[in-house]
CSV table of N, CA and C in Angstrom, one decimal:
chain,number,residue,atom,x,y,z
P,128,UNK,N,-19.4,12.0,-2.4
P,128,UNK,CA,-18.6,11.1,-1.7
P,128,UNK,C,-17.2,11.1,-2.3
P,129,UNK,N,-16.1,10.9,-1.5
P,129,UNK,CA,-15.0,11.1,-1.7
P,129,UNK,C,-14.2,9.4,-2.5
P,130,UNK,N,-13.9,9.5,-3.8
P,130,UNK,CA,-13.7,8.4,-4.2
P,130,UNK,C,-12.6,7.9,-4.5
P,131,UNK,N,-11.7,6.7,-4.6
P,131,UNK,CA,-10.7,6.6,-4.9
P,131,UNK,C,-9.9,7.4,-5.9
P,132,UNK,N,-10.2,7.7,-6.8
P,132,UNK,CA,-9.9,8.5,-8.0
P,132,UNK,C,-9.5,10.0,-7.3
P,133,UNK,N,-10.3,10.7,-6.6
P,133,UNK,CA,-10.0,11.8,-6.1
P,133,UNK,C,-8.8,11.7,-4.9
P,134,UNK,N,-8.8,10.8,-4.1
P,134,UNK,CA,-8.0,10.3,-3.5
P,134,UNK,C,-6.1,10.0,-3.9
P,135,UNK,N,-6.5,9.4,-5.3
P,135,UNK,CA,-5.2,9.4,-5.5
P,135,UNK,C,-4.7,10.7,-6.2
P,136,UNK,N,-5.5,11.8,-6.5
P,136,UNK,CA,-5.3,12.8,-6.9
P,136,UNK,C,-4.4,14.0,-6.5
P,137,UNK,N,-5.8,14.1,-4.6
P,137,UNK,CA,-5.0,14.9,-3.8
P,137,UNK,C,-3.8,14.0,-2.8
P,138,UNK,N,-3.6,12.7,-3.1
P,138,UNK,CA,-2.4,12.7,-2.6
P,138,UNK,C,-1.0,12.5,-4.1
P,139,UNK,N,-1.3,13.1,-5.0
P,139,UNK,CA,-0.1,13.4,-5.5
P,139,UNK,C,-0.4,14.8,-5.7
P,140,UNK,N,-1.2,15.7,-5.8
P,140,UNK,CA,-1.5,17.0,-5.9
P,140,UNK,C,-0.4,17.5,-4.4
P,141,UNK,N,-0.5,16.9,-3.3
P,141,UNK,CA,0.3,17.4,-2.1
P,141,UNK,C,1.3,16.7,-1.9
P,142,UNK,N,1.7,15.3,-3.0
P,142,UNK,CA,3.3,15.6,-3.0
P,142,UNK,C,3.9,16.3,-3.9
P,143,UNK,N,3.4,17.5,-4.9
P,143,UNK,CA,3.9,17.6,-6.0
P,143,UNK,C,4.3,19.5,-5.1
P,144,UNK,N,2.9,19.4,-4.4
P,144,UNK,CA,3.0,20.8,-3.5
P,144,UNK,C,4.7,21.0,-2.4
P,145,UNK,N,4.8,19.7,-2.1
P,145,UNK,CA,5.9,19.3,-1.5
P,145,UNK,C,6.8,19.5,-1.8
P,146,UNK,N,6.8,18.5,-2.9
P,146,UNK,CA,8.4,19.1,-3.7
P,146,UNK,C,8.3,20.5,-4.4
P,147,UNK,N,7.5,21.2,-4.9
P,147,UNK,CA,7.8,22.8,-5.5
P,147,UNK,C,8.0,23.6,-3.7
P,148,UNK,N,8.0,23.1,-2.5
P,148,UNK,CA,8.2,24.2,-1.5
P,148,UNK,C,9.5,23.6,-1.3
P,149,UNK,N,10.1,23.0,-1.7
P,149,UNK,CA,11.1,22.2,-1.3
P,149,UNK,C,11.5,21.1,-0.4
P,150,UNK,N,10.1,20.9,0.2
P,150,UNK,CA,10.4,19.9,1.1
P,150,UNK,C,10.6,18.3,0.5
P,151,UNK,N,11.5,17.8,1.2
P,151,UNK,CA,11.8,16.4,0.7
P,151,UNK,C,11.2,15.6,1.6
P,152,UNK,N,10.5,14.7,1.0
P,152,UNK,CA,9.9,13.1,2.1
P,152,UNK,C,10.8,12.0,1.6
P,153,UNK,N,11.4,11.7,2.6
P,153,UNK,CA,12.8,10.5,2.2
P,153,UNK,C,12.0,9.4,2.7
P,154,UNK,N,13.2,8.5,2.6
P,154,UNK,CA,12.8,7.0,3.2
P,154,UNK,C,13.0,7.0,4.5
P,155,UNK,N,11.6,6.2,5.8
P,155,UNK,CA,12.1,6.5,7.0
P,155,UNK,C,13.7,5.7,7.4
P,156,UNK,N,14.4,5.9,7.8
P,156,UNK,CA,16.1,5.2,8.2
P,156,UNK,C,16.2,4.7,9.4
P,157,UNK,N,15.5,5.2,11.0
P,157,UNK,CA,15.6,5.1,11.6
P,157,UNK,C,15.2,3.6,12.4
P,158,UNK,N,15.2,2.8,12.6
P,158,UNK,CA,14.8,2.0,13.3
P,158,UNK,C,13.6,1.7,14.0
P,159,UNK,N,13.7,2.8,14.9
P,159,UNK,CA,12.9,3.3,16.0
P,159,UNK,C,11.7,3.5,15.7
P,160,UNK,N,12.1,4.4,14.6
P,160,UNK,CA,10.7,5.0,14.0
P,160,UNK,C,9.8,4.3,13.0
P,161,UNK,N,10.7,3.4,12.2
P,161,UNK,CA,10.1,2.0,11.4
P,161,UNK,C,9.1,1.4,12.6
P,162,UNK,N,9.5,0.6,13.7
P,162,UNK,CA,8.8,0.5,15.0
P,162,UNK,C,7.8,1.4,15.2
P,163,UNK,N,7.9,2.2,15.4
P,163,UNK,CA,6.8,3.1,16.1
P,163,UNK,C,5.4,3.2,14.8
P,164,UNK,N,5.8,2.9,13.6
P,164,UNK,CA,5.0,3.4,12.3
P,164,UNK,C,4.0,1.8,12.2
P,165,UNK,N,5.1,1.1,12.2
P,165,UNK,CA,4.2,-0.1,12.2
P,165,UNK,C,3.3,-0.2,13.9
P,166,UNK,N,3.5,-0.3,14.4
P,166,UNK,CA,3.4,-0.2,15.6
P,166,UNK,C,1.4,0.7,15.9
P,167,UNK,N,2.2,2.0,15.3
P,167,UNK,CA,0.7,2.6,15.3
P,167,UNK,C,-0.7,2.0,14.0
P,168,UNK,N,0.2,1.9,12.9
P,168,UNK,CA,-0.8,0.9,12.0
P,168,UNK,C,-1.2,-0.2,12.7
P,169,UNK,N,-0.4,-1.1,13.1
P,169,UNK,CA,-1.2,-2.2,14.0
P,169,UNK,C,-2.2,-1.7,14.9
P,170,UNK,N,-1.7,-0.6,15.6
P,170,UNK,CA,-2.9,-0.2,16.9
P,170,UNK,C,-3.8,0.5,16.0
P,171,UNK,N,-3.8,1.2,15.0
P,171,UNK,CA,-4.8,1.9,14.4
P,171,UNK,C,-6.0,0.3,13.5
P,172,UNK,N,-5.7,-0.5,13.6
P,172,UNK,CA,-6.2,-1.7,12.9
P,172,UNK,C,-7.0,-2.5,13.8
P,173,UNK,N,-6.1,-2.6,14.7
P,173,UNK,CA,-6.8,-3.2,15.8
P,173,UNK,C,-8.2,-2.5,16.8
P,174,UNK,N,-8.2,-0.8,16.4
P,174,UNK,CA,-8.8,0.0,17.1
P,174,UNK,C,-10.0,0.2,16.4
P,175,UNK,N,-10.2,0.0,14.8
P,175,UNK,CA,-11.0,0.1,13.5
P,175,UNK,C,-11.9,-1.4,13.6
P,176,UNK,N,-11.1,-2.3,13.7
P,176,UNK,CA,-11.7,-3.6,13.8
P,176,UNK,C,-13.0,-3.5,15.2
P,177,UNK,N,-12.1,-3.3,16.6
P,177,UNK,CA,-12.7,-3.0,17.6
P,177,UNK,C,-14.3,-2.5,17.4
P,178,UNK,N,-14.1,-1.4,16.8
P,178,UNK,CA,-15.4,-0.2,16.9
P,178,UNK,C,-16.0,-0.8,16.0
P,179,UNK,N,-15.7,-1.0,14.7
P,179,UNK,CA,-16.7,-2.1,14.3
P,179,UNK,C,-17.4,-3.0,14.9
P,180,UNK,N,-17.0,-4.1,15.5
P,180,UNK,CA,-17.3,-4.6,15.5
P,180,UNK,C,-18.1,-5.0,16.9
P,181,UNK,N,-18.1,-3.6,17.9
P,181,UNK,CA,-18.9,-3.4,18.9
P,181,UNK,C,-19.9,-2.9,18.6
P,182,UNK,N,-19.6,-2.0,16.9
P,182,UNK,CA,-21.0,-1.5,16.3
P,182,UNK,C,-22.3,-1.9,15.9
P,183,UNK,N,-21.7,-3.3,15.6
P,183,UNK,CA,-22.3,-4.5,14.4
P,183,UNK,C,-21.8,-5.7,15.1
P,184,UNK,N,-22.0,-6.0,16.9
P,184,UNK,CA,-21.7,-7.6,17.1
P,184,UNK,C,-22.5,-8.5,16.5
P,185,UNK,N,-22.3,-9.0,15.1
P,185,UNK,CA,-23.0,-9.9,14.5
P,185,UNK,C,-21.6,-11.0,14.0
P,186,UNK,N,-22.1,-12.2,13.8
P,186,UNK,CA,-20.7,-13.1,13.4
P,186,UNK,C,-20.9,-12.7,11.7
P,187,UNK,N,-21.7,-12.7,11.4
P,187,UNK,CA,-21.5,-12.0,9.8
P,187,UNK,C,-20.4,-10.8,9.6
P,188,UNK,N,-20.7,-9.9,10.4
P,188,UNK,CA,-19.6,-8.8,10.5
P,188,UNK,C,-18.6,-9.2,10.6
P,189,UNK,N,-17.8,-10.4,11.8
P,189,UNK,CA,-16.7,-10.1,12.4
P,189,UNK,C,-16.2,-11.1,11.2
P,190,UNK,N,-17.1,-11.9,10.5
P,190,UNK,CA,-16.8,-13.0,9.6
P,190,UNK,C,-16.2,-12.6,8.4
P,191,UNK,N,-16.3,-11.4,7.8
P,191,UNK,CA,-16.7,-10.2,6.7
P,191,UNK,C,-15.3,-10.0,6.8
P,192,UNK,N,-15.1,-8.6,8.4
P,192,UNK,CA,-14.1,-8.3,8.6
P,192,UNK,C,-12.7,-9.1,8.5
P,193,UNK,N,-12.6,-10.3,9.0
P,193,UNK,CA,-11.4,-10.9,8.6
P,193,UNK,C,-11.8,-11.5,7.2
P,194,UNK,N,-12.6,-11.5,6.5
P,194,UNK,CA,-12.4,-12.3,5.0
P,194,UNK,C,-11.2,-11.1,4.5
P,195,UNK,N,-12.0,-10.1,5.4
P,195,UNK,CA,-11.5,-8.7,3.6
P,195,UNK,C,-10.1,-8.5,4.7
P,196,UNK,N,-9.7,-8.8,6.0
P,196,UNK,CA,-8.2,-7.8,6.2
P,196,UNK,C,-7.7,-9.2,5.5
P,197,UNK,N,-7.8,-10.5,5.6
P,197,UNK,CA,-7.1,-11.6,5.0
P,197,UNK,C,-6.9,-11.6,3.3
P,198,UNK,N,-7.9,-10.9,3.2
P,198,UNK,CA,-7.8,-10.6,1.4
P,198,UNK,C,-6.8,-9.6,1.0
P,199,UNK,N,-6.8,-8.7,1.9
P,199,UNK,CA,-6.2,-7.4,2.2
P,199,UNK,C,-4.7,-7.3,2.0
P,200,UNK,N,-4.5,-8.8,3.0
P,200,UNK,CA,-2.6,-8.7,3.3
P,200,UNK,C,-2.1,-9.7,2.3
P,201,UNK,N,-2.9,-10.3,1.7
P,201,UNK,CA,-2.8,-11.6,0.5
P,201,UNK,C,-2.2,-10.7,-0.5
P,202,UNK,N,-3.3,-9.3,-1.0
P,202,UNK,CA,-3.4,-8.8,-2.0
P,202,UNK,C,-1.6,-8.1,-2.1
P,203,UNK,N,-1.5,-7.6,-0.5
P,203,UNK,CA,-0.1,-6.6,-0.4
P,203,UNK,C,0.8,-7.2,-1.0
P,204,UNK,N,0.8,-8.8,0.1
P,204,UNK,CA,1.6,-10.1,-0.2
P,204,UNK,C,2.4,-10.3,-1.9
P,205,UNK,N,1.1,-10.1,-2.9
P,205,UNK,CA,1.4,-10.3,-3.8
P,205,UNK,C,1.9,-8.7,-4.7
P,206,UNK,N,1.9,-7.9,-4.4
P,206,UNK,CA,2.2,-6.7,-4.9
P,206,UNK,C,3.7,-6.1,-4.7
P,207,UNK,N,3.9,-6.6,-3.5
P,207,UNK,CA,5.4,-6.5,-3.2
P,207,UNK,C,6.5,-7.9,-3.1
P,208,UNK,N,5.8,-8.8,-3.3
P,208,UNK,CA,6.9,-10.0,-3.2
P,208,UNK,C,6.8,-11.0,-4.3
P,209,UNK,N,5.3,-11.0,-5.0
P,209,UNK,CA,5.4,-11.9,-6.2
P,209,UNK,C,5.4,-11.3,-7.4
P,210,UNK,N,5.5,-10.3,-7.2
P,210,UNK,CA,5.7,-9.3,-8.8
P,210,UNK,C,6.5,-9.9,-8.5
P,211,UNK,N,7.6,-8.9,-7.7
P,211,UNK,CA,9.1,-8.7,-7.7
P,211,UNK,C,9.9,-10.5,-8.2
P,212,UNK,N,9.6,-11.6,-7.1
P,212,UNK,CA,9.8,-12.7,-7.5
P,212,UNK,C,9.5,-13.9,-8.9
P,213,UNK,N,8.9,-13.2,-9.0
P,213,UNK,CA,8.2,-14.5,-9.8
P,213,UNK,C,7.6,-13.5,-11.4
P,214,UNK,N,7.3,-12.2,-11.6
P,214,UNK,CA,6.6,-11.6,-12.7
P,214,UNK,C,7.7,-10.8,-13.5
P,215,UNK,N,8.6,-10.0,-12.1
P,215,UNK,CA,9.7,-8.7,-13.0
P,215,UNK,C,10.6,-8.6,-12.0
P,216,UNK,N,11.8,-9.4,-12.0
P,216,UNK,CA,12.6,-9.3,-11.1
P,216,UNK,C,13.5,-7.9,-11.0
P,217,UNK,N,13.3,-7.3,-11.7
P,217,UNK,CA,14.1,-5.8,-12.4
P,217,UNK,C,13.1,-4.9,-11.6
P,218,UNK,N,12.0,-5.1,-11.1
P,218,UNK,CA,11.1,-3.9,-10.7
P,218,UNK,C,11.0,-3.7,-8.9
P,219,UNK,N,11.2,-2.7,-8.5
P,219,UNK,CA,11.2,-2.4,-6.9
P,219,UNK,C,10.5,-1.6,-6.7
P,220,UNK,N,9.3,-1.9,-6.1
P,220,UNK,CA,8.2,-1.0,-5.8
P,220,UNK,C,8.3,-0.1,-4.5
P,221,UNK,N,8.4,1.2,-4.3
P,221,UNK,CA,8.6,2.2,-3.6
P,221,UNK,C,7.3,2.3,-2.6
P,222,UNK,N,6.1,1.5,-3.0
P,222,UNK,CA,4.8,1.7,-2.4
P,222,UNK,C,3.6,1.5,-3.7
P,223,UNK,N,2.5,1.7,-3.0
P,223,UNK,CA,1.1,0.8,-3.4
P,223,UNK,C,0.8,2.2,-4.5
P,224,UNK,N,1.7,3.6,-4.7
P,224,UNK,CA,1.2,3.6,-6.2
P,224,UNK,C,2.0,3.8,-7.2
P,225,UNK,N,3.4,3.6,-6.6
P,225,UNK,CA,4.3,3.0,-8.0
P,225,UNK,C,3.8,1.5,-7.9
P,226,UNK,N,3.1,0.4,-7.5
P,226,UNK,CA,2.3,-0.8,-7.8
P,226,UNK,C,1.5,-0.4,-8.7
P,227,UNK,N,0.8,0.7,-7.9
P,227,UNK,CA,-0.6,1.0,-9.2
P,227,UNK,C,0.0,1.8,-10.3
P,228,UNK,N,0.8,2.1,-10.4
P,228,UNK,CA,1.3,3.1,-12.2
P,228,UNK,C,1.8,1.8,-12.6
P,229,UNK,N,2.6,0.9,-12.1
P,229,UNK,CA,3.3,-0.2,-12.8
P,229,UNK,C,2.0,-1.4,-13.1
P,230,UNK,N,1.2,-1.9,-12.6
P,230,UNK,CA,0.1,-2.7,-12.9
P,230,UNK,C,-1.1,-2.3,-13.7
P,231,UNK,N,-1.1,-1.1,-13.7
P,231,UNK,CA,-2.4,-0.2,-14.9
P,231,UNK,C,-1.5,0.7,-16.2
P,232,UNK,N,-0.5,1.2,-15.4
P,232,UNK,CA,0.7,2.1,-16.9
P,232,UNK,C,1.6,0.9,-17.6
P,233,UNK,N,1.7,-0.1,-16.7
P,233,UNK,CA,3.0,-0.7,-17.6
P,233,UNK,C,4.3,-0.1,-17.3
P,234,UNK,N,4.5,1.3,-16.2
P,234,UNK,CA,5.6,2.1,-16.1
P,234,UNK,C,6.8,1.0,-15.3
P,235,UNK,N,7.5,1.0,-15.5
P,235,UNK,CA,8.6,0.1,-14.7
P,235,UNK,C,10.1,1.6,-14.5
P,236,UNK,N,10.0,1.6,-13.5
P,236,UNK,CA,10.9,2.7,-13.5
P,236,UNK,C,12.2,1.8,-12.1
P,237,UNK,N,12.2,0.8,-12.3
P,237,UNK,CA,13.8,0.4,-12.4
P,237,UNK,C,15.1,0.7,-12.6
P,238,UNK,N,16.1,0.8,-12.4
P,238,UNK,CA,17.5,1.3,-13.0
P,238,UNK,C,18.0,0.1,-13.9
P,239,UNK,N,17.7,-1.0,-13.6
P,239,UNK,CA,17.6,-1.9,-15.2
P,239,UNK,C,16.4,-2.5,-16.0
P,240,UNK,N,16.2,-2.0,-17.2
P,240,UNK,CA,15.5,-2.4,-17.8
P,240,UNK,C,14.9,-4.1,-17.8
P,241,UNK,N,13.8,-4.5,-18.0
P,241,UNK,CA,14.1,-5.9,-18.0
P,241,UNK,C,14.6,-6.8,-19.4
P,242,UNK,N,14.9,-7.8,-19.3
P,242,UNK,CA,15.5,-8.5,-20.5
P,242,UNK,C,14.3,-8.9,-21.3
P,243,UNK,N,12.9,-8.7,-20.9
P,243,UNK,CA,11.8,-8.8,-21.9
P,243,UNK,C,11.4,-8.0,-22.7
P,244,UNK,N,12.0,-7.1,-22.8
P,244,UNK,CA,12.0,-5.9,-23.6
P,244,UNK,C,12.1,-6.3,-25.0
């Protein structure tokens, strides 16, 4: 079975492949395409939830399903807005695994250090 651990592996193993071919993955800029990205995440959530839950019409399931996406957007909630606010105001998270090198390494890769130092 394919596990988180391996997971985060081959996805820095293929951005590492990325940058030695030269290719750069920037930040999206575009507007449009910010829209379109969320856009498909929502439809891809909404379509996952669906099939589930025509797989398993039980209220246990659909009861399940929203505990854990509600636990889900709590958890993001707190990874991107109450670090930043309320824990390390010096730290800006690029995504969920500079969260995870900063909440398991202690790595804070900021341009200012913090004054807890």
């Amino acid at each position: 079975m394919f596990n988180s651990r391996q997971a985060i592996h081959s996805f820095t193993s293929c951005r590492r492949i990325l940058q030695i071919e030269g290719v750069t993955v920037g930040d999206l800029k575009n507007p449009k395409v910010i829209w379109l990205k969320g856009a498909l995440f929502l439809g891809l959530g909404f379509l996952s939830a669906a099939l589930l839950v025509l797989r398993h019409p039980e209220f246990t399931t659909v009861f399940l399903l929203g505990i854990a996406i509600w636990s889900f957007c709590r958890a993001y909630y707190f990874a991107f807005y109450v670090i930043e606010k309320y824990i390390d105001s010096t730290y800006r998270f690029a995504g969920l695994m500079d969260f995870l090198r900063y909440a398991f390494g202690g790595e804070n890769n900021s341009d200012t250090e913090s004054d807890m130092d």
